[in-house]
Amino acid sequence: MNLIKSIENKIRLALYVSLGSFVSAIIIALAAFGYAYKMISREKNQIYVLDKNIPIVATRAEVGDNRAAEYKAHIEAFHDYFFSMPPDNEYIDYQIKRAMFLVDASGLAQYNTLKEQGYYTNLVSTSSVITCTKDSILLDMNTKRWRYYGKQKIERPSNITIRSLVTEGYLQDVPRSENNPHGALINGWKTLENKDLYNEAKQRF
């Protein structure tokens, strides 16, 4: 009788072990299939670009993730186009045309004022080279109001003048284009300060 009970217990134990192993195998298989499906789906959503025949994963980011940096780059580019000038009428026109894609009518108004004052004619006649460099840009992402701090280096044949440059305005989102890759437009632009800091005579040999 004890022998029969022992055999029954062993059969029952073997059955439990078999069922447990079977259930565990199903769970492991389902987990493996789920993980494989997740990996395949993630790979399908990735885009690879080739860099010298080496595949590199291209990551996608939301537009707003880097918007502040884009705004500042837009502001800096506009000031470089508008204020950095060689003594070359054709190149000045080219720079101004590029700048006008980045600003509203306030930019054209300032350009017309400078032109009427003979600013560009004087630049060419005196063979002056003007370079604009950024010091900093303050930007409020809530109101999209900004303030630009920079300097102008005006190099003439006889001397070099350094001028401060402080401007401000607002930003508006617009569709991106080849002429406006950041998709922003400067509104209400005005110059707050543009004065000489110091002059330095060039040495003549």
Coordinates of C-alpha atoms in Angstrom, one line a residue:
M1 CA 0.0 0.0 0.0
N2 CA 2.8 2.3 0.9
L3 CA 4.5 1.4 -2.4
I4 CA 1.3 2.4 -4.3
K5 CA 1.1 5.8 -2.5
S6 CA 4.7 6.4 -3.1
I7 CA 4.3 5.7 -6.8
E8 CA 1.2 8.0 -6.9
N9 CA 3.1 10.8 -5.2
K10 CA 6.0 10.5 -7.6
I11 CA 3.6 10.5 -10.6
R12 CA 1.8 13.6 -9.1
L13 CA 5.2 15.3 -8.5
A14 CA 6.3 14.5 -12.0
L15 CA 3.0 15.9 -13.4
Y16 CA 3.5 19.1 -11.4
V17 CA 7.1 19.5 -12.5
S18 CA 6.1 18.9 -16.1
L19 CA 3.2 21.4 -16.0
G20 CA 5.4 23.9 -14.2
S21 CA 8.1 23.5 -16.8
F22 CA 5.6 23.8 -19.6
V23 CA 4.1 27.0 -18.2
S24 CA 7.5 28.4 -17.6
A25 CA 8.6 27.6 -21.1
I26 CA 5.4 29.4 -22.5
I27 CA 6.1 32.5 -20.3
I28 CA 9.8 32.6 -21.4
A29 CA 8.8 32.2 -25.1
L30 CA 6.1 34.9 -24.9
A31 CA 8.6 37.3 -23.2
A32 CA 11.2 36.5 -25.9
F33 CA 8.7 37.1 -28.6
G34 CA 7.6 40.4 -27.0
Y35 CA 11.2 41.6 -26.6
A36 CA 12.0 40.7 -30.2
Y37 CA 8.9 42.5 -31.5
K38 CA 9.8 45.6 -29.5
M39 CA 13.4 45.5 -30.9
I40 CA 12.2 45.0 -34.5
S41 CA 9.6 47.9 -34.1
R42 CA 12.3 50.2 -32.7
E43 CA 14.7 49.3 -35.5
K44 CA 12.0 50.1 -38.1
N45 CA 11.5 53.5 -36.6
Q46 CA 15.2 54.4 -36.9
I47 CA 16.8 56.0 -39.9
Y48 CA 20.4 55.4 -40.8
V49 CA 22.6 57.7 -42.7
L50 CA 25.9 56.9 -44.2
D51 CA 29.1 58.7 -43.2
K52 CA 31.9 57.4 -45.4
N53 CA 30.0 54.1 -45.8
I54 CA 29.6 53.8 -42.0
P55 CA 25.9 53.6 -40.9
I56 CA 25.0 56.1 -38.2
V57 CA 21.6 56.2 -36.5
A58 CA 19.8 59.5 -37.1
T59 CA 17.9 60.6 -34.1
R60 CA 14.7 62.6 -34.3
A61 CA 14.0 65.4 -31.8
E62 CA 11.0 67.6 -31.2
V63 CA 11.1 71.1 -32.8
G64 CA 10.9 72.8 -29.4
D65 CA 13.8 70.9 -27.9
N66 CA 16.4 73.2 -29.4
R67 CA 14.3 76.2 -30.3
A68 CA 16.1 78.6 -28.0
A69 CA 19.4 77.8 -29.7
E70 CA 17.8 78.2 -33.2
Y71 CA 16.4 81.6 -32.2
K72 CA 19.8 82.9 -31.0
A73 CA 21.4 81.6 -34.2
H74 CA 18.8 83.4 -36.2
I75 CA 19.4 86.7 -34.4
E76 CA 23.2 86.3 -34.7
A77 CA 22.9 85.6 -38.4
F78 CA 20.7 88.6 -39.0
H79 CA 23.1 91.0 -37.3
D80 CA 26.1 89.5 -39.2
Y81 CA 24.3 90.0 -42.5
F82 CA 23.1 93.5 -41.7
F83 CA 26.2 94.9 -40.0
S84 CA 29.2 93.1 -41.5
M85 CA 30.1 94.9 -44.7
P86 CA 33.1 95.2 -47.1
P87 CA 33.5 98.3 -49.3
D88 CA 31.7 96.6 -52.2
N89 CA 28.3 97.8 -53.3
E90 CA 27.3 94.4 -54.8
Y91 CA 28.2 92.5 -51.7
I92 CA 26.4 95.0 -49.5
D93 CA 23.3 94.5 -51.6
Y94 CA 23.7 90.8 -51.3
Q95 CA 24.1 90.9 -47.5
I96 CA 21.1 93.2 -47.0
K97 CA 19.0 91.0 -49.2
R98 CA 19.8 88.0 -47.1
A99 CA 19.1 90.0 -43.9
M100 CA 15.7 91.1 -45.1
F101 CA 14.5 87.4 -45.3
L102 CA 15.0 87.3 -41.5
V103 CA 13.3 90.4 -40.4
D104 CA 10.0 92.3 -40.9
A105 CA 9.5 95.8 -42.2
S106 CA 11.4 97.3 -39.2
G107 CA 14.6 96.0 -40.9
L108 CA 13.9 97.7 -44.2
A109 CA 13.1 100.9 -42.4
Q110 CA 16.5 100.9 -40.7
Y111 CA 18.2 100.1 -44.0
N112 CA 16.5 103.0 -45.8
T113 CA 17.4 105.4 -43.0
L114 CA 21.1 104.4 -43.1
K115 CA 21.0 104.6 -46.9
E116 CA 19.5 108.1 -46.9
Q117 CA 22.2 109.2 -44.4
G118 CA 24.9 108.0 -46.9
Y119 CA 26.1 105.3 -44.6
Y120 CA 26.8 102.7 -47.3
T121 CA 28.2 105.3 -49.8
N122 CA 30.6 106.5 -47.1
L123 CA 31.6 103.0 -46.3
V124 CA 32.6 102.3 -50.0
S125 CA 34.2 105.7 -50.5
T126 CA 36.4 105.4 -47.4
S127 CA 37.3 101.7 -48.1
S128 CA 36.0 100.7 -44.7
V129 CA 35.5 97.1 -43.6
I130 CA 32.9 96.5 -40.9
T131 CA 32.8 93.3 -38.8
C132 CA 30.1 92.6 -36.3
T133 CA 30.7 90.2 -33.5
K134 CA 28.3 88.9 -30.9
D135 CA 28.9 89.3 -27.1
S136 CA 25.7 87.8 -25.9
I137 CA 22.0 87.4 -26.6
L138 CA 19.3 87.6 -23.9
L139 CA 16.1 85.8 -24.8
D140 CA 12.8 85.4 -23.0
M141 CA 11.2 82.2 -24.4
N142 CA 7.8 83.2 -22.9
T143 CA 7.4 86.5 -24.7
K144 CA 10.0 85.8 -27.4
R145 CA 11.6 89.2 -26.7
W146 CA 15.4 89.4 -27.2
R147 CA 18.3 91.8 -26.7
Y148 CA 21.5 91.5 -28.7
Y149 CA 24.8 92.8 -27.3
G150 CA 27.7 93.0 -29.7
K151 CA 30.5 95.1 -31.1
Q152 CA 31.4 96.6 -34.5
K153 CA 34.9 96.8 -35.7
I154 CA 35.3 99.5 -38.4
E155 CA 38.6 99.3 -40.1
R156 CA 39.6 102.2 -42.2
P157 CA 42.9 102.9 -44.0
S158 CA 44.0 105.2 -41.2
N159 CA 42.4 103.9 -38.1
I160 CA 40.3 101.2 -36.4
T161 CA 37.1 102.1 -34.5
I162 CA 35.3 99.8 -32.1
R163 CA 31.6 100.5 -31.5
S164 CA 29.1 99.0 -29.1
L165 CA 26.0 97.6 -30.6
V166 CA 22.8 96.9 -28.6
T167 CA 19.5 96.0 -30.4
E168 CA 16.3 94.4 -29.4
G169 CA 13.1 93.0 -30.9
Y170 CA 10.7 90.1 -30.9
L171 CA 10.5 86.7 -32.7
Q172 CA 7.7 85.1 -34.6
D173 CA 7.6 81.5 -35.9
V174 CA 7.2 81.2 -39.6
P175 CA 7.6 78.3 -42.1
R176 CA 11.1 77.3 -42.8
S177 CA 12.6 78.0 -46.2
E178 CA 16.0 77.9 -47.9
N179 CA 16.3 81.7 -47.2
N180 CA 15.1 81.3 -43.6
P181 CA 16.2 77.9 -42.3
H182 CA 15.5 78.6 -38.7
G183 CA 11.8 79.4 -39.3
A184 CA 11.8 82.6 -37.4
L185 CA 11.1 86.3 -38.2
I186 CA 12.4 89.3 -36.2
N187 CA 9.7 91.8 -35.4
G188 CA 9.9 95.3 -34.1
W189 CA 13.7 95.5 -34.4
K190 CA 15.3 98.7 -33.1
T191 CA 18.9 99.8 -32.2
L192 CA 19.2 100.9 -28.6
E193 CA 22.9 101.8 -28.7
N194 CA 25.6 102.2 -31.3
K195 CA 28.4 104.4 -30.0
D196 CA 32.2 104.6 -30.3
L197 CA 34.1 102.8 -27.5
Y198 CA 37.6 103.7 -28.7
N199 CA 39.7 104.6 -31.8
E200 CA 43.1 103.3 -32.6
A201 CA 45.3 104.9 -35.3
K202 CA 47.0 102.4 -37.6
Q203 CA 50.8 102.4 -37.6
R204 CA 52.4 103.4 -40.9
F205 CA 55.8 102.2 -41.9

